[in-house]
PDB file of C-alpha atoms in Angstrom:
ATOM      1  CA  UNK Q 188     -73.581  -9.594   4.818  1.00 60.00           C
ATOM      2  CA  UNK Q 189     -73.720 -12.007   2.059  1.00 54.00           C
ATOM      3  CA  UNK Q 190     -75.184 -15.080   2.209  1.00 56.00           C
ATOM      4  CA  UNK Q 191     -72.824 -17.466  -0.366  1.00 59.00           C
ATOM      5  CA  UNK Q 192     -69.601 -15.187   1.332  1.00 69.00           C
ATOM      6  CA  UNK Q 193     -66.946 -18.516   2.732  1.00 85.00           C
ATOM      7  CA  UNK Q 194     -66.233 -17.534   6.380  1.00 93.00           C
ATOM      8  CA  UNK Q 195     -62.687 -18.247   7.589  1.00 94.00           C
ATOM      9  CA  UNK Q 196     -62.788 -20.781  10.681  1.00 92.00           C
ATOM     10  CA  UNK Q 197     -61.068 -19.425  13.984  1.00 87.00           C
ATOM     11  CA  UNK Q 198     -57.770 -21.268  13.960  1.00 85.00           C
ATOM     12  CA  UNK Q 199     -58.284 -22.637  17.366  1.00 87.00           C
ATOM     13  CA  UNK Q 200     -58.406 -26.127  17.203  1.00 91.00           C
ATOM     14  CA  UNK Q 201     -61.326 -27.942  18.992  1.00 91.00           C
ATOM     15  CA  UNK Q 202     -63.335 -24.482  17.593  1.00 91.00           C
ATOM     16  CA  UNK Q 203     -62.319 -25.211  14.037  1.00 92.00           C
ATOM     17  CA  UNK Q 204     -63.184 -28.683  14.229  1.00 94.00           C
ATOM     18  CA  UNK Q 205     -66.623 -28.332  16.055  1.00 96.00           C
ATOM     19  CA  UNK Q 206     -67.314 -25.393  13.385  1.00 95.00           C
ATOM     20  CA  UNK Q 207     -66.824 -27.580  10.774  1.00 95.00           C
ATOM     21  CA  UNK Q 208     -68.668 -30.412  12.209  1.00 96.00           C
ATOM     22  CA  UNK Q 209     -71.876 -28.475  12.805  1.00 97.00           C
ATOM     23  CA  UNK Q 210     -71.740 -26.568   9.123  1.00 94.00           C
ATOM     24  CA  UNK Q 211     -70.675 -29.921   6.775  1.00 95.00           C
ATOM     25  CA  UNK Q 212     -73.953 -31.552   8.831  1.00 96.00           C
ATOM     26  CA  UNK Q 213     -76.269 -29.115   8.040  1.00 95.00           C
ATOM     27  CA  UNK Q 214     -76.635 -28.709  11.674  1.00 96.00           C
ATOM     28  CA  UNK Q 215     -77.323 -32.083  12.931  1.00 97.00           C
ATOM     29  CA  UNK Q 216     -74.171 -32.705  14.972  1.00 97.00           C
ATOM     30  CA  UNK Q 217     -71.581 -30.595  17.216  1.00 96.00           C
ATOM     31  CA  UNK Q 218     -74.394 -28.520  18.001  1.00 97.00           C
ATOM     32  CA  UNK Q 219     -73.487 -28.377  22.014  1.00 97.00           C
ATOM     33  CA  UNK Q 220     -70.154 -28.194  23.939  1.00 94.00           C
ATOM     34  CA  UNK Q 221     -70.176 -29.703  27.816  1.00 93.00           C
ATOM     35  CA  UNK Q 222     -74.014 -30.233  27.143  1.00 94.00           C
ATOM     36  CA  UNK Q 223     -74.486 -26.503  26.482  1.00 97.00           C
ATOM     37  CA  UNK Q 224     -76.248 -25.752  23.279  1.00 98.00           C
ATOM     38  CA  UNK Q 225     -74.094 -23.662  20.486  1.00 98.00           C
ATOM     39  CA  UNK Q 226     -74.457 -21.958  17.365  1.00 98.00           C
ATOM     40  CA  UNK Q 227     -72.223 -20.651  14.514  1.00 98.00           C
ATOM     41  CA  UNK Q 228     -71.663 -17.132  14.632  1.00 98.00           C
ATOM     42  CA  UNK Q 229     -70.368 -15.376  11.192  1.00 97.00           C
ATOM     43  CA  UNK Q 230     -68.877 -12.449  11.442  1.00 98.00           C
ATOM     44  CA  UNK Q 231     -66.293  -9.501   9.955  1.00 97.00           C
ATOM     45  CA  UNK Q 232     -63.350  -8.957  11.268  1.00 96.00           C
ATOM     46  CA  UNK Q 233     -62.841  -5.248  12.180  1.00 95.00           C
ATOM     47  CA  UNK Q 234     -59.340  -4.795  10.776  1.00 95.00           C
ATOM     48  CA  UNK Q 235     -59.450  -7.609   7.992  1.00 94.00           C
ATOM     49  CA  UNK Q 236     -62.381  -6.986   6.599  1.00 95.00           C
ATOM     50  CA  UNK Q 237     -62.694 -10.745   6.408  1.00 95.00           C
ATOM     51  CA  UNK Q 238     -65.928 -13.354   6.815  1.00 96.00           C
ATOM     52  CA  UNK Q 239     -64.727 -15.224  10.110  1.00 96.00           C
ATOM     53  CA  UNK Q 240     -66.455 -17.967  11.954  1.00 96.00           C
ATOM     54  CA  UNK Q 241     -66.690 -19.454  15.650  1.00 96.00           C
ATOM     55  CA  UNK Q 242     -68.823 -21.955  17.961  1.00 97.00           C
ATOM     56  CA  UNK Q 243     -70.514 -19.878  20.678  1.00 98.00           C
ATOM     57  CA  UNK Q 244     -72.827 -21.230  23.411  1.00 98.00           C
ATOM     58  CA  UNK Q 245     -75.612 -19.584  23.535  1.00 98.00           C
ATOM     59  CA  UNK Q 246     -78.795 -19.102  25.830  1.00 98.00           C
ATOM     60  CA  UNK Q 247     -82.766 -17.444  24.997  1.00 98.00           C
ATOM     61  CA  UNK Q 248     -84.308 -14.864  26.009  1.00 98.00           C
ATOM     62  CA  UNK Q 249     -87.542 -14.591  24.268  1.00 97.00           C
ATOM     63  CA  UNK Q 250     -86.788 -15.166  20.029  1.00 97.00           C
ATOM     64  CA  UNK Q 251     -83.515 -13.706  20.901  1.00 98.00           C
ATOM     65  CA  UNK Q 252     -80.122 -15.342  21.229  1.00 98.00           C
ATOM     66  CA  UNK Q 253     -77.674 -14.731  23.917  1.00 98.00           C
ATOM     67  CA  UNK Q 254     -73.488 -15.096  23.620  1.00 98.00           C
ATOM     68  CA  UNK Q 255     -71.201 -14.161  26.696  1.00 98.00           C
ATOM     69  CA  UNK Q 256     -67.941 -12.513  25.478  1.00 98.00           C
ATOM     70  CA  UNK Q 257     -66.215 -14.345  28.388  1.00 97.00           C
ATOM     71  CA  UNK Q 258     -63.021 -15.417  26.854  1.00 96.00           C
ATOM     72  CA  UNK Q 259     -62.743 -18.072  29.518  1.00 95.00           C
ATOM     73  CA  UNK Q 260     -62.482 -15.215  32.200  1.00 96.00           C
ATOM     74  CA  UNK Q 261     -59.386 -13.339  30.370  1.00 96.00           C
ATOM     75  CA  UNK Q 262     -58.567  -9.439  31.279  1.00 97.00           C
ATOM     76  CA  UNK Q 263     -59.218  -9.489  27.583  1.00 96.00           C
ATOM     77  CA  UNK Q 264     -62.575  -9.545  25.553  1.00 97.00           C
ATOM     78  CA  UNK Q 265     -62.566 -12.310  23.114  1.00 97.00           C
ATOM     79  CA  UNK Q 266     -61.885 -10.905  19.086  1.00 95.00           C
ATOM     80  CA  UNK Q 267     -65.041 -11.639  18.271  1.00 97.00           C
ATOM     81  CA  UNK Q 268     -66.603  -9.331  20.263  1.00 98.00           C
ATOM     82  CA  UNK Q 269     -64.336  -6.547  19.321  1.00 97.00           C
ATOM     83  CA  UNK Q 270     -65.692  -7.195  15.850  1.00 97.00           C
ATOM     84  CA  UNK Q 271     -69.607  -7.168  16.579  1.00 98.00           C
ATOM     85  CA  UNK Q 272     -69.118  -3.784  18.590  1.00 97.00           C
ATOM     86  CA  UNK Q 273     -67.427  -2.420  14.903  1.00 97.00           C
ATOM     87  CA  UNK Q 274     -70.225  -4.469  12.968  1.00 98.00           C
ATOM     88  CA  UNK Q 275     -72.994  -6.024  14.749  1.00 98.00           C
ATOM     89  CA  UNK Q 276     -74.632  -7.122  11.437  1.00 98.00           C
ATOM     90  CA  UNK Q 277     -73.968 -11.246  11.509  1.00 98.00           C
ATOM     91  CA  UNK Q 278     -74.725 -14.305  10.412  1.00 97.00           C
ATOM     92  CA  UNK Q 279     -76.353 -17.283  12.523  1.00 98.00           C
ATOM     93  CA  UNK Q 280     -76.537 -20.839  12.030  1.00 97.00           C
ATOM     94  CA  UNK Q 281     -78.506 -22.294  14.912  1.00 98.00           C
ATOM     95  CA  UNK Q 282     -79.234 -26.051  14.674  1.00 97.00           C
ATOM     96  CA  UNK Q 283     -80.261 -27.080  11.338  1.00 97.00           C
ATOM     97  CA  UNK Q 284     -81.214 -23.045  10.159  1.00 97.00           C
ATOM     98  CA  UNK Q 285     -79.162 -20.176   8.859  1.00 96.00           C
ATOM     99  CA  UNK Q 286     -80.442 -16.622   9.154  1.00 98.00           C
ATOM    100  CA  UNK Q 287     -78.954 -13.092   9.403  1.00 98.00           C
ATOM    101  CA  UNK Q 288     -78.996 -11.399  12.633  1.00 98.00           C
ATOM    102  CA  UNK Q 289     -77.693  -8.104  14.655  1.00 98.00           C
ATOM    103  CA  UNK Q 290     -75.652  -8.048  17.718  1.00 98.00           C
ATOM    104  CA  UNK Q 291     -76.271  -5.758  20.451  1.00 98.00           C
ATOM    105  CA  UNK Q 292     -74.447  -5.571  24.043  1.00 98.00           C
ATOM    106  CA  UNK Q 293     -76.958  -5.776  26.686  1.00 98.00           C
ATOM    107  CA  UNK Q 294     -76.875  -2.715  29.125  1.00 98.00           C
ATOM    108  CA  UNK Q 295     -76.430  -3.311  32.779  1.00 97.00           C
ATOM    109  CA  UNK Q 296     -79.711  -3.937  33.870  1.00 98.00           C
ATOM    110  CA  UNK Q 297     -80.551  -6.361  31.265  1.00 98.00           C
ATOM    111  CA  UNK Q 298     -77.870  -8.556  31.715  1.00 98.00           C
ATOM    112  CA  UNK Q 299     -78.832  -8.547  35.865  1.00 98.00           C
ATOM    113  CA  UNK Q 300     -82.105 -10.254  34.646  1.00 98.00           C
ATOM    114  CA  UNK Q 301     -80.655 -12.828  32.454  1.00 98.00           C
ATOM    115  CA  UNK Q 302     -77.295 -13.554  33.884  1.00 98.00           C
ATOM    116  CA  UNK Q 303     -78.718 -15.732  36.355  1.00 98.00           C
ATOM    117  CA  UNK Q 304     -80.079 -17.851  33.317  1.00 98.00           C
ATOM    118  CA  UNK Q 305     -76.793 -17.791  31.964  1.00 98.00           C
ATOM    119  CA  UNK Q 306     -74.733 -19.167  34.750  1.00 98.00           C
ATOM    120  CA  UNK Q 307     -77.466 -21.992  35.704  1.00 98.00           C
ATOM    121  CA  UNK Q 308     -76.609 -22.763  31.574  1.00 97.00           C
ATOM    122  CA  UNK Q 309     -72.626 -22.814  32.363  1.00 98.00           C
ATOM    123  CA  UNK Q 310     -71.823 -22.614  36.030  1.00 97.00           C
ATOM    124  CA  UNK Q 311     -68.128 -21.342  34.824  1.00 97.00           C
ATOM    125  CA  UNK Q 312     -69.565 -17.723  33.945  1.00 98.00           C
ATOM    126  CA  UNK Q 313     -69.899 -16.764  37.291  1.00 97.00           C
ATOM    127  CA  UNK Q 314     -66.078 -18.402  37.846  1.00 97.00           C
ATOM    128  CA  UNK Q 315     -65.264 -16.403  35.069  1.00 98.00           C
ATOM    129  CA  UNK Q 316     -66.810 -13.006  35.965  1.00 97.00           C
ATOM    130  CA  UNK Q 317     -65.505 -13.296  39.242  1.00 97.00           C
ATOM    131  CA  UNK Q 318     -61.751 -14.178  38.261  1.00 96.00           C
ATOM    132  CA  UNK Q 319     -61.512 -11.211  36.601  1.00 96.00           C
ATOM    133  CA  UNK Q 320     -62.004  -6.882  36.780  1.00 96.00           C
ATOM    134  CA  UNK Q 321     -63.556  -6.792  33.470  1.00 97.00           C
ATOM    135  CA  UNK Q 322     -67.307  -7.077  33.271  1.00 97.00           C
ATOM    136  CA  UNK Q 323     -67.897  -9.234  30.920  1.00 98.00           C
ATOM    137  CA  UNK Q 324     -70.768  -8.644  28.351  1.00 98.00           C
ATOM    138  CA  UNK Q 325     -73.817 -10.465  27.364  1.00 98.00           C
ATOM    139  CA  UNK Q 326     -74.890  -9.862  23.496  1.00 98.00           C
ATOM    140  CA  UNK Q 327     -78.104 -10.383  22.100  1.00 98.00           C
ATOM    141  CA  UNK Q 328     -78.612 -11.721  18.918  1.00 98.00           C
ATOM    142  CA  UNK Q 329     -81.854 -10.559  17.175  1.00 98.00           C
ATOM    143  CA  UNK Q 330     -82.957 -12.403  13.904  1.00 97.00           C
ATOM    144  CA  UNK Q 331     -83.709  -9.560  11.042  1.00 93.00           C
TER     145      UNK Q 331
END
């Protein structure tokens, strides 16, 4: 993925404006949502072929990062996710550092051991999970 490429902001608008809060700071502010800590995932869009950009919140596991694909407990995965399972190669800004990563969905019994984790983090993921048939995946981020 290249590193000077502009990613396109989702158009929703408290992500657009958080987005562009945490990159025109260098990473100083809009960093966490409801206390939660976020990042700035880059990614390409499947179809589009385009650089696109969202807030995610975000937990650890070890050096690697961890996203939910929740989509506020739709029926639905979120878009982004979509476009990670077609090209997991992405790019990271956490905090006031940018670095390249690769996405990988966590398989069943990995995301039993940190799910837990996850919903002491945001309380709504297990509202979310259980609102809806879908299980909904945990990715892990792993810097390159």
């Amino acid at each position: 993925m290249a590193e000077e490429a502009e990613a396109e902001v989702s158009p929703t608008g408290w992500v657009a404006r958080q987005a562009e809060l945490y990159e025109s700071s260098g990473g100083t502010k809009g960093t966490t949502q409801l206390g939660v800590p976020c990042l700035l995932l880059d990614y390409v869009g499947r179809r589009s072929g385009v650089l696109r950009r969202t807030v995610l919140m975000y937990g650890r596991d070890g050096e690697d990062y961890l996203i939910v694909a929740s989509n506020g407990g739709s029926d639905r995965p979120p878009l982004w996710y979509l476009n990670l399972q077609a090209d997991p190669e992405v790019r990271l800004r956490v905090g006031t550092e940018r670095f390249a990563a690769v996405a990988a969905t966590l398989p069943a019994e990995e995301k039993a051991r940190v799910w837990p984790g996850l919903v002491e983090l945001f309380p709504r993921y297990a509202q979310y999970q259980a609102g809806t048939a879908r299980d909904i995946p945990v990715v892990r981020l792993t810097r390159h």
